[in-house]
Amino acid sequence: MTGNVLPTKKETTKARIIKALTESSGFITVAAARAGVTYTTMKRYMIEYPTVRIAAQECKERLLDLAESQLLKNIKEGDNTAIIFYLKTQGKHRGYVERIEATGKDGGPIQTRTVNVDANIVTEALRILLELGAIEVTED
């Protein structure tokens, strides 16, 4: 028989994970439960398979789009809370900012302390966080 190649267990799991991510709007713990895998397995698949990582990112972007469209709807309906939120977060260049005055204990100066760290430890921690998908490098 030719042409009848069965998918591997990993391919089947990958498809289940992507489906679960889509159904759970990209929430990893919820998707893991739906896919019948552990959180650790979800994170590993996101590291090993770009298609899984991209699917998770796309789900989060769709949810963000939904939230933004609801915010816009609320603004158009005159919802003052939505209007204030939008101006505080997006209107800073027009002066819509809250002034925050920070002081130390009892209104005194803020105490600062310099801590020296081993650059190798920081580099290794960043590498691990990147591998786990907890952080990502951007070009900003």
Short mmCIF file of C-alpha atoms in Angstrom, two decimals:
data_model
loop_
_atom_site.label_atom_id
_atom_site.label_comp_id
_atom_site.label_asym_id
_atom_site.label_seq_id
_atom_site.Cartn_x
_atom_site.Cartn_y
_atom_site.Cartn_z
CA MET A 1 0.00 0.00 0.00
CA THR A 2 1.35 3.37 -0.94
CA GLY A 3 0.18 6.80 0.13
CA ASN A 4 -1.43 5.60 3.38
CA VAL A 5 1.05 6.97 5.90
CA LEU A 6 -0.41 7.24 9.38
CA PRO A 7 0.44 10.34 11.39
CA THR A 8 2.94 9.89 14.21
CA LYS A 9 1.91 10.21 17.85
CA LYS A 10 3.70 13.58 18.02
CA GLU A 11 1.85 14.84 14.93
CA THR A 12 -1.47 13.75 16.42
CA THR A 13 -0.61 15.37 19.76
CA LYS A 14 0.51 18.54 17.97
CA ALA A 15 -2.83 18.73 16.11
CA ARG A 16 -4.74 18.13 19.37
CA ILE A 17 -2.74 20.87 21.10
CA ILE A 18 -3.33 23.39 18.31
CA LYS A 19 -7.08 22.61 18.34
CA ALA A 20 -7.16 22.98 22.15
CA LEU A 21 -5.27 26.28 21.98
CA THR A 22 -7.78 27.61 19.47
CA GLU A 23 -10.73 26.48 21.59
CA SER A 24 -9.24 28.04 24.74
CA SER A 25 -8.23 31.40 23.20
CA GLY A 26 -4.57 30.56 23.77
CA PHE A 27 -4.78 30.00 27.53
CA ILE A 28 -2.11 27.36 28.04
CA THR A 29 -3.38 25.61 31.18
CA VAL A 30 -6.91 25.38 29.78
CA ALA A 31 -5.58 24.11 26.44
CA ALA A 32 -3.40 21.53 28.19
CA ALA A 33 -6.42 20.13 30.03
CA ARG A 34 -8.48 20.03 26.81
CA ALA A 35 -5.66 18.31 24.91
CA GLY A 36 -5.10 15.82 27.71
CA VAL A 37 -1.47 16.83 28.25
CA THR A 38 0.44 18.53 31.04
CA TYR A 39 1.36 22.20 31.14
CA THR A 40 5.01 21.16 30.75
CA THR A 41 4.18 19.21 27.59
CA MET A 42 2.35 22.25 26.20
CA LYS A 43 5.37 24.48 26.84
CA ARG A 44 7.72 21.87 25.33
CA TYR A 45 5.62 21.63 22.17
CA MET A 46 5.57 25.44 21.94
CA ILE A 47 9.38 25.42 22.05
CA GLU A 48 9.89 22.46 19.70
CA TYR A 49 7.20 23.21 17.10
CA PRO A 50 6.92 26.70 15.61
CA THR A 51 3.41 25.89 14.35
CA VAL A 52 2.23 25.34 17.94
CA ARG A 53 3.94 28.52 19.16
CA ILE A 54 2.47 30.55 16.28
CA ALA A 55 -1.00 29.09 16.92
CA ALA A 56 -0.80 30.19 20.57
CA GLN A 57 0.34 33.68 19.58
CA GLU A 58 -2.43 33.99 16.99
CA CYS A 59 -5.04 32.97 19.57
CA LYS A 60 -3.81 35.67 21.95
CA GLU A 61 -3.86 38.25 19.14
CA ARG A 62 -7.45 37.33 18.23
CA LEU A 63 -8.48 37.72 21.88
CA LEU A 64 -6.72 41.08 22.03
CA ASP A 65 -8.55 42.17 18.86
CA LEU A 66 -11.84 41.14 20.46
CA ALA A 67 -11.08 43.13 23.61
CA GLU A 68 -10.08 46.18 21.57
CA SER A 69 -13.25 46.00 19.49
CA GLN A 70 -15.35 45.76 22.67
CA LEU A 71 -13.48 48.74 24.11
CA LEU A 72 -14.19 50.73 20.93
CA LYS A 73 -17.87 49.76 21.12
CA ASN A 74 -18.01 50.92 24.75
CA ILE A 75 -16.30 54.21 23.87
CA LYS A 76 -18.81 54.83 21.06
CA GLU A 77 -21.65 54.14 23.51
CA GLY A 78 -20.26 56.83 25.85
CA ASP A 79 -18.93 54.54 28.58
CA ASN A 80 -16.87 56.97 30.68
CA THR A 81 -14.72 54.22 32.19
CA ALA A 82 -13.77 52.99 28.72
CA ILE A 83 -13.10 56.54 27.54
CA ILE A 84 -10.88 57.33 30.53
CA PHE A 85 -9.01 54.03 30.17
CA TYR A 86 -8.36 54.67 26.49
CA LEU A 87 -7.16 58.22 27.05
CA LYS A 88 -4.86 57.17 29.91
CA THR A 89 -3.28 54.38 27.88
CA GLN A 90 -3.32 55.83 24.36
CA GLY A 91 -3.55 59.61 24.83
CA LYS A 92 -0.37 60.24 26.80
CA HIS A 93 1.17 62.23 23.96
CA ARG A 94 -1.78 64.64 24.31
CA GLY A 95 -1.32 65.09 28.03
CA TYR A 96 -3.75 62.45 29.33
CA VAL A 97 -1.51 61.19 32.10
CA GLU A 98 -1.84 60.92 35.83
CA ARG A 99 0.95 62.55 37.76
CA ILE A 100 2.48 60.16 40.24
CA GLU A 101 4.70 61.43 42.99
CA ALA A 102 6.85 58.79 44.60
CA THR A 103 8.45 59.28 47.97
CA GLY A 104 10.22 57.10 50.46
CA LYS A 105 9.14 56.21 53.97
CA ASP A 106 7.29 59.04 55.76
CA GLY A 107 7.59 61.28 52.68
CA GLY A 108 11.38 61.17 52.67
CA PRO A 109 13.67 60.38 49.76
CA ILE A 110 13.50 57.01 48.07
CA GLN A 111 16.30 54.77 49.25
CA THR A 112 18.19 53.02 46.47
CA ARG A 113 20.71 50.22 46.55
CA THR A 114 23.03 48.97 43.82
CA VAL A 115 23.39 45.22 43.53
CA ASN A 116 26.14 43.62 41.47
CA VAL A 117 25.15 40.41 39.70
CA ASP A 118 27.10 37.79 37.83
CA ALA A 119 26.48 38.36 34.10
CA ASN A 120 26.82 34.62 33.43
CA ILE A 121 23.95 33.83 35.80
CA VAL A 122 21.74 36.47 34.16
CA THR A 123 22.63 35.19 30.67
CA GLU A 124 21.79 31.60 31.66
CA ALA A 125 18.49 32.66 33.26
CA LEU A 126 17.53 34.57 30.10
CA ARG A 127 18.42 31.56 27.94
CA ILE A 128 16.16 29.32 30.02
CA LEU A 129 13.29 31.82 29.91
CA LEU A 130 13.64 32.08 26.13
CA GLU A 131 13.59 28.28 25.77
CA LEU A 132 10.45 28.03 27.89
CA GLY A 133 8.77 30.73 25.84
CA ALA A 134 8.32 32.88 28.95
CA ILE A 135 10.00 35.80 27.19
CA GLU A 136 10.72 36.62 23.58
CA VAL A 137 13.20 38.80 21.77
CA THR A 138 11.70 41.67 19.78
CA GLU A 139 13.28 44.23 17.51
CA ASP A 140 11.86 47.21 19.42
#
